[in-house]
XYZ file of C-alpha atoms in Angstrom:
718
model
C -33.438 7.651 3.893
C -30.799 6.558 1.405
C -28.848 4.397 3.847
C -30.121 0.909 4.308
C -30.580 -0.476 7.849
C -32.738 -3.100 9.335
C -36.528 -2.591 8.745
C -37.291 -2.710 12.445
C -34.804 0.038 13.169
C -35.149 3.533 11.739
C -32.657 6.101 12.875
C -34.034 8.845 15.175
C -33.821 12.205 13.568
C -32.811 15.106 15.702
C -35.397 17.817 15.279
C -33.565 21.042 14.798
C -35.186 24.488 14.595
C -34.523 26.303 11.385
C -32.688 29.538 11.895
C -34.875 32.601 11.539
C -33.605 35.976 10.444
C -34.445 38.317 13.405
C -35.808 41.758 12.577
C -33.680 44.777 13.326
C -34.542 46.271 16.737
C -33.292 48.798 19.116
C -30.823 46.281 20.499
C -29.133 46.070 17.104
C -28.990 49.866 16.837
C -27.358 49.959 20.267
C -24.822 47.500 18.942
C -24.150 49.773 16.025
C -23.631 52.800 18.220
C -19.983 51.971 19.026
C -19.272 51.769 15.277
C -20.891 55.203 14.700
C -18.843 56.640 17.594
C -15.708 55.185 16.031
C -16.655 56.837 12.731
C -16.965 60.195 14.490
C -13.714 59.684 16.203
C -12.166 58.951 12.825
C -13.400 62.287 11.512
C -11.774 64.086 14.417
C -8.598 62.129 13.964
C -8.453 63.073 10.271
C -8.906 66.822 11.188
C -6.287 69.354 12.181
C -5.368 67.402 15.290
C -4.647 64.172 13.442
C -0.913 64.561 13.921
C -1.436 64.166 17.684
C -3.429 60.916 17.347
C -2.413 58.169 19.763
C -2.897 55.624 16.971
C 0.503 56.054 15.179
C 1.373 52.301 14.846
C 1.355 51.612 11.142
C -0.493 54.349 9.167
C -0.740 54.049 5.471
C 0.094 56.841 3.046
C -3.042 58.506 1.725
C -3.632 57.567 -1.846
C -3.533 60.682 -4.023
C -6.840 59.875 -5.724
C -10.028 57.974 -4.839
C -9.781 56.277 -8.210
C -6.625 54.436 -7.123
C -8.349 53.025 -4.098
C -11.430 52.145 -6.181
C -9.393 50.277 -8.745
C -7.533 48.375 -5.971
C -10.845 47.523 -4.343
C -12.251 46.205 -7.602
C -9.198 44.088 -8.246
C -9.298 42.659 -4.702
C -13.000 41.621 -4.802
C -13.407 38.021 -5.877
C -16.475 36.586 -7.530
C -19.122 35.293 -5.175
C -17.972 32.116 -3.409
C -20.006 29.653 -1.376
C -18.879 31.454 1.745
C -20.047 34.896 0.595
C -23.429 36.060 1.863
C -25.084 38.868 3.767
C -22.624 40.617 6.028
C -23.326 40.779 9.753
C -23.642 43.978 11.660
C -19.938 43.991 12.374
C -19.140 44.913 8.783
C -21.374 47.895 8.744
C -18.773 49.883 10.577
C -16.571 49.915 7.536
C -18.399 53.011 6.135
C -20.049 53.573 2.721
C -18.695 54.234 -0.663
C -19.054 57.960 -1.765
C -21.540 58.697 -4.503
C -20.321 59.929 -7.829
C -21.445 63.399 -9.154
C -22.014 64.029 -12.863
C -20.421 67.250 -14.230
C -20.854 68.240 -17.931
C -21.653 64.670 -18.786
C -18.274 63.393 -17.375
C -17.883 61.626 -13.989
C -15.239 62.607 -11.488
C -14.443 60.804 -8.310
C -15.038 62.755 -5.107
C -12.604 62.517 -2.303
C -13.282 59.747 0.179
C -15.011 60.587 3.452
C -12.538 61.129 6.276
C -13.989 58.177 8.282
C -13.667 55.873 5.238
C -10.125 57.071 4.669
C -9.265 56.361 8.263
C -10.826 52.900 8.352
C -9.344 51.813 5.027
C -5.938 53.478 5.064
C -4.909 54.763 8.510
C -6.227 52.393 11.069
C -3.321 50.311 12.221
C -3.022 46.727 11.002
C -3.169 45.371 14.552
C -6.485 47.035 15.133
C -8.001 45.841 11.848
C -6.853 42.236 12.541
C -8.361 42.501 15.991
C -11.694 43.551 14.485
C -11.502 40.847 11.804
C -10.881 38.207 14.485
C -14.492 38.622 15.561
C -15.936 37.871 12.172
C -16.973 34.553 10.766
C -15.846 33.292 7.433
C -18.495 34.848 5.169
C -18.100 38.323 6.763
C -14.344 37.986 6.418
C -14.758 37.334 2.700
C -17.058 40.379 2.486
C -14.421 42.552 4.173
C -11.791 41.382 1.742
C -13.742 43.014 -1.090
C -13.564 46.530 0.503
C -10.094 47.432 -0.580
C -6.696 45.949 -1.356
C -5.457 46.456 2.155
C -8.470 44.745 3.678
C -8.070 41.969 1.108
C -4.495 41.255 2.308
C -5.399 41.469 5.984
C -8.527 39.388 5.673
C -6.416 36.637 4.121
C -4.188 36.424 7.223
C -3.513 32.719 7.821
C -3.944 33.069 11.630
C -7.486 34.353 11.222
C -8.409 31.435 8.973
C -6.654 28.854 11.160
C -8.802 29.958 14.097
C -12.032 29.681 12.062
C -10.915 26.398 10.531
C -10.075 24.641 13.810
C -13.357 25.925 15.325
C -15.301 24.134 12.596
C -13.199 21.161 11.577
C -10.818 20.618 14.536
C -7.900 19.655 12.317
C -4.467 20.936 13.395
C -3.211 20.657 9.847
C -5.175 21.696 6.743
C -7.085 18.744 5.183
C -7.011 19.236 1.459
C -9.849 17.850 -0.701
C -8.910 18.654 -4.318
C -11.159 16.108 -5.909
C -13.857 13.570 -4.943
C -12.470 10.627 -2.895
C -9.155 12.322 -2.193
C -8.155 13.828 1.145
C -4.740 14.550 2.550
C -3.256 16.767 5.249
C -0.440 19.201 4.601
C 2.025 21.285 6.599
C 0.917 24.873 6.185
C 4.461 26.225 5.904
C 5.337 23.773 3.071
C 2.146 24.074 1.031
C 2.193 25.911 -2.264
C -0.884 27.865 -1.512
C -0.273 31.045 0.607
C -3.228 30.355 2.835
C -3.987 26.596 2.976
C -6.318 27.089 5.892
C -8.702 29.155 3.738
C -8.256 26.932 0.674
C -9.186 23.831 2.792
C -12.160 25.700 4.359
C -13.508 26.447 0.873
C -13.146 22.843 -0.172
C -14.867 21.414 2.884
C -17.439 24.133 3.607
C -20.649 22.354 2.707
C -20.157 19.259 4.858
C -22.482 18.010 7.562
C -21.012 17.418 11.036
C -21.559 14.624 13.555
C -20.681 16.269 16.866
C -22.615 14.809 19.831
C -24.159 17.471 22.064
C -23.372 20.297 19.759
C -26.392 20.190 17.435
C -28.814 21.518 20.033
C -26.472 24.366 20.907
C -25.926 25.220 17.284
C -29.574 25.428 16.310
C -30.642 27.208 19.406
C -28.210 30.059 18.840
C -28.762 31.307 15.273
C -27.353 34.711 16.023
C -24.130 33.338 17.265
C -23.596 31.243 14.061
C -25.192 33.612 11.546
C -23.722 32.908 8.142
C -23.395 29.158 8.770
C -26.981 28.327 8.022
C -25.832 25.872 5.322
C -23.950 23.820 7.863
C -25.724 20.790 9.314
C -25.036 19.271 12.724
C -26.209 15.818 14.066
C -25.735 13.836 17.209
C -25.272 10.383 15.571
C -23.920 8.976 12.385
C -27.231 7.276 11.667
C -28.985 10.708 11.784
C -26.405 12.198 9.462
C -26.896 9.334 6.969
C -30.636 9.944 7.165
C -30.059 13.554 6.278
C -28.849 12.943 2.754
C -32.033 14.562 1.347
C -31.367 17.895 3.044
C -31.244 20.652 0.434
C -27.760 21.889 1.383
C -26.212 18.484 1.960
C -23.619 17.505 -0.707
C -22.789 14.108 0.708
C -19.798 15.043 2.900
C -20.023 14.046 6.542
C -17.468 14.925 9.235
C -17.449 12.643 12.219
C -15.886 14.591 15.143
C -13.793 13.302 18.051
C -15.465 10.645 20.151
C -16.449 6.993 20.496
C -19.532 5.963 18.532
C -20.960 2.639 19.625
C -23.472 0.190 18.090
C -24.716 2.362 15.343
C -26.163 0.623 12.259
C -24.170 1.964 9.386
C -25.406 0.533 6.184
C -24.294 2.582 3.223
C -25.948 2.358 -0.255
C -25.290 5.913 -1.594
C -22.064 7.722 -2.656
C -21.591 9.561 0.652
C -18.242 10.749 1.958
C -17.524 10.198 5.707
C -14.347 11.421 7.164
C -13.010 11.757 10.793
C -12.367 15.261 12.061
C -10.120 15.719 15.107
C -6.956 17.383 16.174
C -3.587 15.594 15.988
C -3.697 12.006 14.680
C -7.180 12.041 13.442
C -7.900 8.313 13.168
C -6.912 7.665 16.806
C -9.558 10.086 18.075
C -12.552 9.067 16.020
C -13.616 5.570 16.954
C -16.625 3.754 15.521
C -17.281 0.415 17.266
C -19.901 -2.262 17.046
C -20.478 -5.258 19.328
C -23.334 -7.006 17.586
C -23.211 -6.514 13.843
C -20.711 -5.565 11.116
C -19.526 -2.050 11.887
C -19.751 -0.747 8.249
C -21.708 -2.532 5.459
C -21.372 -1.213 1.965
C -24.157 -2.272 -0.394
C -25.043 -1.784 -4.038
C -25.412 1.857 -4.709
C -22.381 2.881 -2.711
C -20.182 3.381 -5.737
C -17.518 6.020 -4.996
C -18.506 6.228 -1.292
C -15.593 7.344 0.919
C -14.708 6.520 4.513
C -11.485 7.800 5.913
C -9.377 8.930 8.895
C -11.149 6.925 11.644
C -10.726 3.752 13.701
C -13.244 1.063 12.970
C -13.721 -1.838 15.360
C -15.781 -4.944 15.720
C -15.633 -6.115 19.248
C -18.345 -8.683 20.084
C -19.301 -8.994 23.706
C -19.123 -12.788 23.524
C -16.090 -13.761 21.429
C -16.965 -17.503 21.241
C -17.845 -18.766 17.845
C -21.103 -20.330 19.108
C -22.768 -17.130 20.044
C -22.535 -14.922 16.943
C -22.351 -15.156 13.221
C -19.372 -14.060 11.171
C -19.335 -10.300 11.253
C -16.614 -7.845 10.164
C -15.322 -4.333 10.676
C -15.948 -3.615 6.994
C -18.243 -5.690 4.831
C -18.248 -4.819 1.104
C -20.759 -6.634 -0.974
C -21.748 -7.022 -4.630
C -21.571 -4.119 -7.069
C -20.122 -1.428 -4.873
C -16.746 0.222 -5.023
C -16.104 2.452 -1.940
C -12.859 4.142 -1.041
C -11.419 3.298 2.437
C -8.519 5.553 3.324
C -6.261 6.105 6.392
C -8.414 3.964 8.690
C -7.337 1.761 11.630
C -9.215 -1.504 11.473
C -9.462 -3.874 14.486
C -11.539 -6.979 15.142
C -11.605 -9.393 18.094
C -14.069 -11.732 16.270
C -12.725 -15.262 15.942
C -15.121 -16.303 13.121
C -14.986 -13.399 10.703
C -12.276 -11.383 8.998
C -11.636 -7.758 9.792
C -12.370 -6.721 6.158
C -14.518 -8.937 3.939
C -14.896 -8.162 0.147
C -17.194 -10.586 -1.579
C -19.353 -10.937 -4.668
C -19.271 -9.946 -8.332
C -18.663 -6.259 -8.751
C -17.273 -5.692 -5.279
C -14.329 -3.552 -6.114
C -13.219 -1.214 -3.317
C -10.110 0.948 -3.062
C -8.441 0.496 0.367
C -5.351 2.656 0.990
C -3.104 3.710 3.832
C -5.035 1.542 6.311
C -3.764 -0.411 9.326
C -5.349 -3.849 9.657
C -3.689 -5.408 12.651
C -4.137 -7.340 15.865
C -7.239 -9.178 14.602
C -8.323 -12.598 15.858
C -9.063 -13.988 12.464
C -8.061 -13.026 8.912
C -7.052 -9.460 8.210
C -8.287 -8.952 4.628
C -10.537 -11.570 2.838
C -11.300 -11.324 -0.818
C -13.648 -13.956 -2.364
C -16.371 -14.894 -4.803
C -15.074 -12.940 -7.850
C -14.432 -9.747 -5.847
C -11.695 -7.448 -7.034
C -10.414 -4.097 -5.739
C -7.202 -2.044 -5.304
C -5.367 -2.320 -1.988
C -2.300 -0.078 -1.634
C 0.044 1.074 1.073
C -1.619 -0.759 3.920
C -0.058 -2.118 7.074
C -1.310 -5.634 7.770
C 0.251 -7.290 10.875
C -0.090 -9.651 13.835
C -3.362 -11.231 12.743
C -4.320 -14.652 14.114
C -4.811 -16.163 10.659
C -3.513 -14.994 7.288
C -2.852 -11.330 6.734
C -4.644 -11.683 3.315
C -6.865 -14.479 2.030
C -7.830 -14.620 -1.641
C -10.301 -17.293 -2.584
C -12.805 -18.477 -5.247
C -11.731 -16.348 -8.244
C -11.065 -13.306 -6.142
C -8.687 -11.169 -8.208
C -7.382 -8.020 -6.317
C -4.587 -5.659 -7.139
C -2.353 -5.378 -4.042
C 0.570 -2.929 -4.119
C 3.092 -1.714 -1.585
C 1.496 -3.373 1.422
C 3.568 -4.217 4.527
C 2.441 -7.650 5.671
C 4.370 -8.890 8.680
C 4.524 -10.652 12.059
C 1.365 -12.646 11.303
C 0.545 -15.637 13.560
C -0.054 -17.690 10.469
C 0.801 -17.198 6.767
C 1.327 -13.723 5.304
C -0.726 -14.149 2.121
C -2.827 -17.178 1.425
C -4.348 -17.785 -2.116
C -6.438 -20.922 -2.573
C -9.472 -22.399 -4.323
C -8.873 -20.714 -7.675
C -7.860 -17.402 -5.937
C -5.887 -15.011 -8.116
C -4.552 -11.472 -7.658
C -1.717 -9.201 -8.681
C 0.814 -8.499 -5.837
C 3.472 -5.807 -6.437
C 6.156 -4.262 -4.281
C 4.826 -5.718 -1.051
C 7.119 -6.353 1.934
C 6.184 -9.686 3.512
C 8.276 -10.864 6.462
C 8.436 -12.535 9.837
C 5.207 -14.493 9.474
C 4.917 -17.705 11.505
C 4.308 -19.933 8.449
C 5.214 -19.124 4.848
C 5.279 -15.535 3.613
C 3.124 -16.491 0.613
C 1.021 -19.736 0.260
C -0.628 -20.894 -2.966
C -2.956 -23.933 -2.948
C -5.713 -25.688 -4.918
C -5.523 -24.096 -8.375
C -4.806 -20.677 -7.151
C -2.920 -18.625 -9.642
C -1.593 -15.257 -8.296
C 1.016 -13.002 -9.933
C 3.605 -11.806 -7.462
C 6.041 -9.134 -8.769
C 8.921 -7.253 -7.149
C 8.009 -8.154 -3.609
C 10.346 -8.841 -0.725
C 9.552 -12.131 1.067
C 11.944 -12.691 3.932
C 12.629 -13.786 7.476
C 9.771 -16.238 7.518
C 9.717 -18.614 10.423
C 9.208 -21.464 7.971
C 9.485 -20.927 4.163
C 9.250 -17.957 1.898
C 6.845 -19.176 -0.881
C 4.879 -22.421 -0.464
C 2.991 -23.757 -3.556
C 1.172 -27.089 -3.045
C -1.862 -29.193 -3.933
C -1.933 -28.164 -7.623
C -1.226 -24.511 -6.938
C 0.133 -22.389 -9.678
C 1.201 -18.665 -9.886
C 3.826 -16.479 -11.371
C 6.565 -15.150 -9.067
C 8.699 -12.618 -10.923
C 11.586 -10.409 -9.892
C 11.119 -10.853 -6.184
C 13.734 -10.908 -3.376
C 13.338 -14.024 -1.286
C 15.855 -14.269 1.528
C 16.743 -15.197 5.046
C 13.832 -17.632 5.521
C 14.306 -20.481 8.074
C 13.258 -23.137 5.523
C 13.526 -23.066 1.714
C 13.027 -19.832 -0.050
C 10.557 -21.522 -2.423
C 8.688 -24.843 -1.800
C 6.855 -26.608 -4.673
C 5.061 -29.874 -4.029
C 2.019 -32.066 -4.795
C 1.561 -31.530 -8.580
C 1.911 -27.820 -8.314
C 3.265 -25.936 -11.392
C 4.337 -22.311 -10.681
C 6.604 -20.079 -12.692
C 9.561 -18.754 -10.651
C 11.350 -16.218 -12.849
C 13.928 -13.488 -12.321
C 14.089 -13.720 -8.532
C 16.979 -13.255 -6.197
C 16.789 -16.242 -3.725
C 19.526 -15.982 -1.203
C 20.918 -16.452 2.309
C 18.234 -19.022 3.336
C 18.719 -21.056 6.453
C 18.042 -24.107 4.319
C 17.811 -24.407 0.544
C 16.906 -21.909 -2.176
C 14.240 -23.801 -4.175
C 12.866 -27.131 -2.960
C 10.721 -29.231 -5.302
C 9.418 -32.480 -3.944
C 6.348 -34.796 -3.924
C 5.559 -34.707 -7.665
C 6.227 -31.017 -7.856
C 6.749 -29.311 -11.251
C 7.256 -25.718 -12.191
C 9.385 -23.441 -14.368
C 12.454 -22.134 -12.505
C 13.985 -19.612 -14.822
C 16.532 -16.734 -14.798
C 16.853 -16.589 -10.995
C 19.922 -15.613 -8.963
C 20.203 -18.260 -6.275
C 23.134 -17.913 -3.904
C 24.446 -18.064 -0.253
C 21.945 -20.669 0.908
C 22.760 -23.167 3.694
C 21.632 -26.152 1.697
C 21.392 -26.818 -2.042
C 20.470 -23.882 -4.326
C 17.853 -26.150 -6.052
C 16.723 -29.438 -4.645
C 14.561 -31.912 -6.707
C 13.191 -35.133 -5.221
C 10.431 -37.759 -5.062
C 9.297 -37.824 -8.727
C 9.359 -34.112 -9.189
C 10.006 -32.908 -12.704
C 10.628 -29.147 -13.056
C 12.220 -27.212 -15.899
C 15.247 -25.337 -14.575
C 16.967 -23.022 -16.946
C 19.048 -19.796 -17.280
C 19.623 -19.587 -13.525
C 22.736 -18.582 -11.686
C 23.405 -20.938 -8.754
C 26.443 -20.076 -6.881
C 28.323 -19.513 -3.573
C 26.116 -21.969 -1.722
C 27.206 -23.451 1.561
C 26.181 -26.883 0.181
C 25.810 -28.073 -3.427
C 24.416 -26.186 -6.345
C 21.618 -28.610 -7.663
C 20.679 -31.752 -5.744
C 18.527 -34.372 -7.527
C 17.574 -37.338 -5.430
C 14.908 -39.950 -4.575
C 13.756 -40.453 -8.205
C 13.841 -36.817 -8.996
C 13.630 -35.775 -12.652
C 13.588 -32.608 -14.638
C 15.204 -30.650 -17.456
C 18.163 -28.589 -16.212
C 19.559 -26.536 -19.047
C 21.686 -23.378 -19.765
C 22.339 -22.627 -16.098
C 25.568 -21.348 -14.616
C 26.467 -23.250 -11.502
C 29.636 -22.135 -9.772
C 31.647 -21.624 -6.546
C 29.575 -23.917 -4.361
C 31.064 -25.594 -1.340
C 30.055 -29.178 -2.362
C 29.303 -30.600 -5.840
C 27.902 -28.335 -8.494
C 25.226 -30.992 -9.284
C 24.455 -34.124 -7.292
C 22.368 -36.949 -8.891
C 21.474 -39.912 -6.624
C 18.956 -42.602 -5.569
C 17.226 -43.470 -8.821
C 17.013 -39.896 -10.191
C 17.051 -39.298 -13.930
C 17.405 -35.594 -14.814
C 18.565 -34.135 -18.158
C 21.378 -31.677 -17.661
C 22.011 -29.796 -20.938
C 24.128 -26.806 -22.017
C 25.060 -25.758 -18.489
C 28.268 -24.119 -17.342
C 29.374 -25.868 -14.161
C 32.631 -24.471 -12.857
C 34.877 -23.279 -10.092
C 33.456 -25.622 -7.498
C 35.228 -26.541 -4.240
C 34.643 -30.250 -4.872
C 33.225 -32.227 -7.786
C 31.506 -30.673 -10.836
C 28.814 -33.317 -11.399
C 28.430 -36.220 -8.927
C 26.463 -39.380 -9.793
C 26.174 -41.902 -6.931
C 23.891 -44.555 -5.361
C 22.056 -45.388 -8.639
C 22.038 -41.863 -9.861
C 21.231 -41.787 -13.647
C 20.167 -39.262 -16.203
C 21.685 -37.442 -19.177
C 24.622 -35.048 -19.051
C 25.133 -33.469 -22.477
C 26.619 -30.410 -24.095
C 27.855 -28.901 -20.830
C 30.976 -26.989 -20.079
C 32.453 -28.393 -16.828
C 35.745 -26.879 -15.632
C 37.999 -25.651 -12.850
C 36.898 -27.843 -9.961
C 39.025 -28.863 -6.942
C 38.100 -32.587 -7.531
C 37.165 -34.363 -10.721
C 34.903 -32.738 -13.295
C 32.456 -35.782 -13.235
C 32.387 -38.673 -10.702
C 30.264 -41.865 -11.159
C 29.963 -44.510 -8.421
C 27.815 -47.171 -6.694
C 25.613 -48.417 -9.503
C 25.056 -45.119 -11.196
C 24.684 -45.268 -14.946
C 24.399 -41.887 -16.627
C 24.767 -40.938 -20.298
C 27.608 -38.416 -20.611
C 27.992 -36.993 -24.086
C 29.306 -33.973 -26.010
C 30.573 -32.221 -22.907
C 33.788 -30.288 -22.424
C 35.490 -31.411 -19.186
C 38.653 -29.395 -18.492
C 40.877 -27.558 -16.159
C 40.180 -29.840 -13.169
C 42.732 -29.932 -10.307
C 42.103 -33.660 -10.207
C 40.991 -36.003 -13.026
C 38.477 -35.324 -15.777
C 36.044 -38.255 -15.156
C 36.351 -40.672 -12.221
C 34.361 -43.988 -12.325
C 34.713 -46.090 -9.203
C 32.977 -48.438 -6.704
C 30.918 -50.293 -9.341
C 30.096 -47.261 -11.389
C 28.766 -47.542 -14.931
C 27.827 -45.072 -17.654
C 28.038 -44.304 -21.299
C 30.764 -41.686 -21.957
C 30.757 -40.607 -25.513
C 31.768 -37.709 -27.821
C 33.249 -35.659 -25.039
C 36.325 -33.469 -25.053
C 38.415 -34.003 -21.963
C 41.531 -31.954 -21.557
C 43.925 -29.936 -19.396
C 43.187 -31.825 -16.175
C 45.830 -32.245 -13.448
C 45.429 -36.050 -13.441
C 44.117 -38.724 -15.805
C 41.418 -37.684 -18.281
C 39.395 -40.800 -17.289
C 39.968 -42.931 -14.155
C 38.250 -46.356 -13.864
C 38.660 -48.505 -10.801
C 37.141 -50.802 -8.137
C 34.801 -52.918 -10.168
C 33.519 -50.119 -12.340
C 32.552 -50.837 -15.913
C 31.683 -47.786 -18.097
C 31.601 -47.606 -21.845
C 33.688 -44.900 -23.644
C 33.064 -43.961 -27.301
C 34.512 -41.354 -29.579
C 35.921 -39.152 -26.786
C 38.765 -36.753 -27.399
C 41.127 -36.866 -24.359
C 44.135 -34.628 -24.668
C 46.662 -32.217 -23.012
C 46.342 -33.815 -19.576
C 49.119 -33.612 -17.028
C 48.778 -37.334 -16.360
C 47.528 -40.301 -18.325
C 44.665 -40.195 -20.824
C 42.739 -43.267 -19.522
C 43.778 -44.981 -16.285
C 42.266 -48.336 -15.331
C 43.270 -49.940 -12.031
C 42.163 -51.815 -8.842
C 39.720 -54.083 -10.640
C 38.422 -51.500 -12.952
C 37.004 -52.637 -16.330
C 35.324 -50.953 -19.186
C 34.821 -50.800 -22.947
C 36.782 -48.244 -24.979
C 35.653 -47.938 -28.615
C 37.894 -45.829 -30.830
C 39.248 -43.507 -28.090
C 41.253 -40.608 -29.404
C 44.060 -39.554 -27.098
C 47.087 -37.431 -27.733
C 49.516 -35.004 -26.238
C 49.335 -37.075 -22.993
C 52.044 -38.828 -20.998
């Protein structure tokens, strides 16, 4: 037996009698008597009274020469296929080909016998099809070789649909064009004229697990003559034990039913597929209550399991009474294909699908992993694999866990309504996630922790009940060109020495902020479009120090960038505009560097330093704000240099309430009020500024304001 199972359990083989070819006897001659009688009737019908025959449904015009029929027959006869074999007695009524006579060394075709003419040319289509409906597939292929007309009728899709559904049960053809690939088609839309026959040929050599049918099949060899190469078993264990049968090519059909507590350990490249009418996976259920339902071990490279429901449903669901078992367990050095399966587990201590170990590299596609009481898909210990087009939902813990150098490729999965996080990568977990739809999970859509470093590309992460992406405890990762929106908390959270790359994403319409960096968080926030969020587009606090560059931060319901509680960072070459509050806020001991940004068209202040906000503001273009371009107050002491501050509907720079600052080498112009206002105990230093073309004063100092002005350059001002 090639399949591994516990040493104290060996599968019980169903003993099946080998079909024996019966000798011809009088009974068979009696069966041939009606055919002979039909031939005699055909001779009479073809005689002088043929015009009065009652069979005038669809007679064919007699071919002028036998050679025409012979050439048509030769062209219609295919080469021997796996379904061609010895014809049954039903085909013997078709008549015999006339012998050729030799005359003067040249051969001439003799006219066909009247009975043969009648059967091949004049018998109505309806009658031929009725006769063909009693034939099995091999005899039907034999009949197709008789003549062109028989070839056309023997390829009738209705005949092949009946045979196909009798053997395989599918109500739509299941195509199998290559190893590891199965898919159903609509017959009327398929390019092949007879997809039922095409699929029959592709699936013909499979073994069948059909409880209760094996005994009937092997005890009636005459009824199923021509199907000697088909194998039938009562259990999956027995079918796996039959891999050494001469005619077995590794394909196993598991027919409709519920299969319980079988030990399915696979260590050979077998193919196992559900076979049932309608929605196949719903009607083929394999369940275990004591051990993992399927275990793939070394040697199962290219094994295939598809179109079935796989369940692990322990009798006692408490963690104390059983070990961690799974619906699917994929171990080292094996790479099976799992396709179109429904996977369910009520086990609270083991994931539904566990892929672990070096060389574990399955392909899991079009599966539904839902309603499980633990993790849905767990990839760990250097395991890899391809996971595409799966539905993963409503699991008690994460939809997907990736841990300990696991490195899967996960594409186009729908991960939603989880009772925990959507995807959780931690402890050096990696992976490539592309075009996934992750939404409505109770915690974050995507969580990265403890040196995990996934790559997440072109996914949608939205409507999370907390945040969209949560990177913490030294997590990393690359999040590129995703759509992150409508989450209850921030679209992206970065904290506790984490350092991800957030590049080219659209982060919008969050119920709180866009990107929130706190608790010593770092990261590269680059080339994102951040807009329409309820709080700040980017918030930096508590000693965090990210690099923020080339972003568009706009149309927020709050400020654009908010740096507070000793926040730091380099903020450069961004465009910050049309936000409801300040374009940039700097407060409470924060010291960011803002360089080469365009900060404009705000509904309040451009850049606002207050409550000991510090930092450097240099080489920026700050314009068209409803209030001042820059405001400094309450102990704030920034360095403001080489900026253009213009077009404000209020003043250029306003320093008040004990504000400080070094304001040097700036160009301040075309503001509605004074270029620089200094008042209420403020004391800034102004050097080498060019203040011009204002619609009010150049520098206005009042209400106890002070300051140092070194070589100011003012002109064209009132």
